[in-house]
Coordinates of N, CA and C in Angstrom, one line a residue:
M1 N 0.9 -1.0 0.0 CA 0.0 -0.1 0.0 C 0.9 1.3 0.1
T2 N 0.7 2.1 -0.9 CA 1.4 3.2 -1.0 C 0.8 4.4 -0.1
E3 N 1.7 5.4 0.2 CA 1.3 6.5 1.0 C -0.1 7.1 0.5
Q4 N -0.1 7.1 -0.8 CA -1.4 7.8 -1.4 C -2.4 6.9 -1.1
D5 N -2.4 5.5 -1.1 CA -3.6 4.7 -0.7 C -3.8 4.9 0.7
V6 N -2.9 5.1 1.5 CA -3.1 5.2 2.9 C -4.2 6.5 3.1
Q7 N -3.7 7.5 2.4 CA -4.4 8.8 2.6 C -5.6 8.9 1.9
E8 N -5.9 7.9 0.9 CA -7.4 7.8 0.4 C -8.2 7.1 1.3
V9 N -7.6 6.1 2.1 CA -8.4 5.2 2.9 C -8.9 6.1 4.2
R10 N -8.1 7.0 4.7 CA -8.3 7.8 5.8 C -9.3 8.8 5.3
F11 N -10.4 9.1 6.1 CA -11.3 10.1 6.0 C -11.8 10.4 7.3
G12 N -12.5 11.7 7.3 CA -13.4 12.0 8.7 C -12.4 12.6 9.6
E13 N -12.8 12.8 10.7 CA -12.3 13.4 11.8 C -12.1 12.6 13.0
V14 N -11.1 12.7 13.8 CA -10.9 12.0 14.9 C -10.9 12.8 16.1
K15 N -11.7 12.6 17.1 CA -12.1 13.4 18.4 C -11.6 12.5 19.5
I16 N -10.8 13.1 20.5 CA -10.4 12.4 21.7 C -11.2 13.3 22.8
A17 N -12.0 12.5 23.7 CA -12.9 13.0 24.6 C -12.0 13.6 25.7
N18 N -12.2 14.8 26.2 CA -11.6 15.3 27.4 C -11.2 14.2 28.5
D19 N -12.3 13.6 28.8 CA -12.2 12.5 29.7 C -11.1 11.5 29.6
V20 N -10.9 11.1 28.3 CA -9.9 10.2 27.9 C -8.5 10.9 28.2
I21 N -8.5 12.0 27.9 CA -7.2 13.0 28.1 C -7.0 12.9 29.6
A22 N -8.0 13.3 30.3 CA -7.9 13.3 31.7 C -7.2 11.9 32.4
V23 N -7.8 10.7 32.0 CA -7.4 9.6 32.4 C -6.0 9.4 32.0
I24 N -5.4 9.8 30.8 CA -4.1 9.7 30.6 C -3.3 10.7 31.5
A25 N -3.6 11.8 31.6 CA -3.0 12.6 32.7 C -2.9 11.9 34.0
G26 N -3.9 11.4 34.5 CA -3.9 10.9 36.0 C -3.0 9.6 35.8
M27 N -3.1 8.7 34.8 CA -2.3 7.5 34.8 C -0.7 7.8 34.7
A28 N -0.4 9.0 34.1 CA 1.0 9.4 34.0 C 1.7 9.5 35.3
L29 N 0.9 9.9 36.3 CA 1.3 10.1 37.7 C 1.7 8.8 38.4
C30 N 1.4 7.7 37.8 CA 1.7 6.4 38.5 C 2.9 6.2 38.9
E31 N 4.0 6.8 37.9 CA 5.4 6.5 38.1 C 6.1 7.4 39.2
I32 N 5.2 8.4 39.7 CA 5.8 9.3 40.6 C 5.5 9.0 42.1
Q33 N 6.5 8.7 43.0 CA 6.2 8.5 44.4 C 5.8 9.6 44.9
G34 N 4.8 9.3 45.9 CA 4.5 10.6 46.9 C 3.2 11.4 46.3
V35 N 2.7 11.1 45.2 CA 1.6 11.9 44.6 C 0.3 11.1 44.5
Y36 N -0.7 12.1 45.0 CA -2.1 11.3 45.2 C -3.0 12.3 44.5
I37 N -4.1 11.6 44.1 CA -5.1 12.4 43.5 C -6.4 12.1 44.4
D38 N -7.0 13.2 44.8 CA -8.2 13.0 45.8 C -7.9 12.0 46.9
G39 N -6.6 12.0 47.4 CA -6.4 11.3 48.5 C -6.1 9.9 48.2
K40 N -6.0 9.4 47.0 CA -5.8 8.0 46.4 C -4.6 8.0 45.6
T41 N -4.0 6.8 45.4 CA -3.1 6.7 44.6 C -3.4 6.9 43.2
P42 N -2.8 7.4 42.2 CA -3.4 7.6 40.9 C -4.1 6.3 40.3
E43 N -3.5 5.3 40.4 CA -3.9 3.9 40.0 C -5.4 3.8 40.6
A44 N -5.4 3.8 41.9 CA -6.8 3.7 42.7 C -7.7 4.7 42.3
F45 N -7.4 5.9 42.1 CA -8.2 7.0 41.6 C -8.9 6.8 40.4
I46 N -8.0 6.4 39.4 CA -8.5 6.3 38.1 C -9.5 5.0 37.9
D47 N -9.1 3.9 38.6 CA -9.8 2.7 38.8 C -11.1 2.7 39.4
K48 N -11.2 3.7 40.3 CA -12.5 3.7 41.3 C -13.3 4.9 40.8
S49 N -12.8 5.7 39.8 CA -13.5 6.9 39.4 C -14.5 6.8 38.3
N50 N -15.4 7.7 38.3 CA -16.1 7.9 37.1 C -15.9 9.2 36.5
S51 N -16.2 9.6 35.4 CA -16.1 10.8 34.6 C -16.2 11.9 35.4
K52 N -17.2 12.1 36.3 CA -17.4 13.1 37.2 C -16.3 13.5 38.1
N53 N -15.7 12.4 38.8 CA -14.6 12.4 39.7 C -13.4 12.9 38.9
I54 N -13.2 12.3 37.9 CA -11.8 12.7 37.1 C -11.9 14.1 36.7
S55 N -13.1 14.6 36.3 CA -13.1 16.0 35.6 C -13.1 16.9 37.0
R56 N -13.3 16.5 38.2 CA -13.3 17.3 39.2 C -11.8 17.6 39.6
A57 N -10.9 16.5 39.4 CA -9.4 16.7 39.8 C -8.4 17.0 38.4
V58 N -9.0 16.8 37.4 CA -8.2 16.9 36.2 C -9.0 17.7 35.2
K59 N -8.9 18.9 35.0 CA -9.4 19.7 33.9 C -8.6 19.7 32.7
I60 N -9.2 19.6 31.5 CA -8.8 19.5 30.3 C -9.4 20.3 29.3
E61 N -8.6 21.2 28.6 CA -9.2 22.1 27.8 C -8.3 22.0 26.4
V62 N -9.1 21.6 25.3 CA -8.3 21.3 24.0 C -8.9 22.6 23.1
S63 N -8.0 23.3 22.4 CA -8.1 24.4 21.5 C -7.2 24.4 20.5
E64 N -7.6 24.3 19.3 CA -6.8 24.3 18.0 C -5.6 23.6 18.2
G65 N -5.9 22.3 18.7 CA -4.8 21.2 18.6 C -3.8 21.2 19.8
Y66 N -4.0 22.2 20.7 CA -3.3 22.4 22.0 C -4.0 21.9 23.1
V67 N -3.4 21.3 24.1 CA -4.2 21.0 25.3 C -3.5 21.7 26.4
N68 N -4.5 22.1 27.3 CA -4.2 22.8 28.6 C -4.7 21.9 29.7
V69 N -3.9 21.7 30.6 CA -4.3 20.6 31.9 C -4.2 21.6 33.2
G70 N -5.2 21.2 33.9 CA -5.1 21.7 35.3 C -5.3 20.6 36.1
I71 N -4.5 20.2 37.0 CA -4.7 19.1 37.8 C -4.4 19.4 39.4
I72 N -5.3 18.8 40.2 CA -5.2 19.0 41.8 C -4.7 17.7 42.3
V73 N -3.5 17.9 42.8 CA -2.8 16.7 43.6 C -2.6 16.9 45.0
S74 N -2.4 15.8 45.7 CA -1.8 15.9 47.0 C -0.5 15.3 47.0
I75 N 0.3 15.7 48.0 CA 1.8 15.3 48.1 C 2.1 14.7 49.4
E76 N 2.7 13.7 49.4 CA 3.3 13.1 50.6 C 4.1 14.1 51.5
Y77 N 3.9 14.2 52.7 CA 4.7 15.0 53.5 C 6.1 14.6 53.6
G78 N 7.3 15.4 53.3 CA 8.5 15.2 53.4 C 9.2 15.3 51.8
K79 N 8.3 15.2 50.8 CA 8.7 15.3 49.7 C 9.0 16.7 49.2
I80 N 9.9 17.0 48.3 CA 10.0 18.5 48.0 C 9.0 18.8 46.7
I81 N 8.2 19.6 47.2 CA 6.9 20.0 46.6 C 7.3 20.5 45.2
S82 N 8.3 21.4 44.9 CA 8.5 22.0 43.7 C 9.1 20.8 42.7
D83 N 9.9 20.1 43.2 CA 10.4 19.0 42.5 C 9.4 18.1 41.9
V84 N 8.4 17.6 42.9 CA 7.4 16.8 42.5 C 6.6 17.3 41.4
C85 N 6.2 18.6 41.5 CA 5.2 19.3 40.4 C 5.9 19.3 39.2
V86 N 7.3 19.6 39.1 CA 7.8 19.7 37.8 C 7.8 18.2 37.2
D87 N 8.0 17.2 38.0 CA 7.9 15.9 37.7 C 6.5 15.6 37.1
V88 N 5.4 16.0 37.8 CA 4.2 15.8 37.4 C 3.9 16.4 36.1
Q89 N 4.4 17.8 35.9 CA 4.2 18.4 34.5 C 4.9 17.8 33.4
D90 N 6.0 17.3 33.7 CA 6.7 16.5 32.7 C 6.0 15.2 32.1
K91 N 5.8 14.4 33.3 CA 5.1 13.2 33.0 C 3.8 13.3 32.3
I92 N 3.0 14.4 32.7 CA 1.7 14.3 32.1 C 1.8 15.0 30.6
K93 N 2.7 15.8 30.4 CA 3.1 16.3 28.9 C 3.5 15.4 28.1
A94 N 4.3 14.4 28.5 CA 5.0 13.5 27.7 C 3.9 12.4 27.4
A95 N 3.0 12.1 28.4 CA 2.1 10.9 28.1 C 0.9 11.5 27.3
I96 N 0.4 12.7 27.3 CA -0.6 13.2 26.4 C 0.1 13.3 25.0
Q97 N 1.2 13.9 25.0 CA 1.7 14.0 23.7 C 2.0 12.7 22.8
T98 N 2.5 11.9 23.6 CA 2.7 10.5 23.1 C 1.5 9.8 22.6
M99 N 0.4 9.7 23.4 CA -0.7 9.0 23.2 C -1.7 9.6 22.2
T100 N -1.7 11.0 22.3 CA -2.7 11.7 21.4 C -2.2 12.3 20.1
G101 N -0.9 12.7 20.3 CA -0.3 13.5 19.1 C -0.7 14.8 19.2
L102 N -1.3 15.4 20.5 CA -1.8 16.7 20.4 C -0.5 17.3 21.3
D103 N -0.4 18.6 21.0 CA 0.7 19.4 21.8 C 0.1 19.9 23.0
V104 N 0.9 19.6 24.2 CA 0.5 20.3 25.4 C 1.0 21.6 25.6
A105 N 0.2 22.6 25.8 CA 0.8 24.0 26.0 C 1.1 24.3 27.4
R106 N 0.1 23.8 28.3 CA 0.3 24.1 29.7 C 0.0 22.9 30.6
V107 N 0.5 22.7 31.7 CA 0.1 21.7 32.7 C 0.2 22.6 34.1
D108 N -1.0 23.0 34.6 CA -1.0 23.7 35.9 C -1.1 22.7 37.0
V109 N -0.4 22.8 38.0 CA -0.6 21.7 39.1 C -0.9 22.5 40.3
T110 N -2.0 22.1 41.0 CA -2.4 22.8 42.4 C -2.2 21.6 43.3
V111 N -1.5 22.0 44.3 CA -1.2 21.1 45.6 C -2.2 21.5 46.5
D112 N -3.3 20.6 46.9 CA -4.3 21.1 47.8 C -4.1 20.5 49.1
E113 N -3.2 19.5 49.2 CA -3.1 18.8 50.5 C -1.6 18.1 50.8
L114 N -1.3 17.9 52.0 CA -0.3 17.1 52.3 C -0.7 15.6 52.8
I115 N -0.2 14.7 52.4 CA -0.5 13.3 52.9 C 0.4 12.8 53.9
F116 N 0.0 12.6 55.1 CA 1.1 12.0 56.0 C 1.1 10.6 56.1
K117 N 2.0 9.8 56.3 CA 2.2 8.5 56.0 C 1.0 7.7 56.7
K118 N 0.9 8.2 58.0 CA -0.4 7.3 58.7 C -1.7 7.5 58.0
E119 N -2.0 8.5 57.3 CA -3.2 8.7 56.5 C -3.4 7.9 55.3
K120 N -2.2 7.2 54.9 CA -2.4 6.5 53.6 C -2.9 5.3 54.0

């Protein structure tokens, strides 16, 4: 199949729901130690959440091929907050760009709580 044949087969529009992008963003945090979403590990949050819960913690805005992400996280006490937030931004940006092909313009991180080890 030539490149021209592939182009002829492809038609229409591909849309990715914001909730799908939000799940990608949440799952990207699974590699980061000490980050929680809504008091749960990212895996547990995504596994137990419906789209309403996800959209409460992860806001996605797509405009003209660019994605803006706003995420609310909790961080384990003792972690360097600024370092963890930079890691959160990097992981989310890479995951979304890799899985969707969309460019990520911003990843805004809000830390709303510290998690103490006994609370886990």
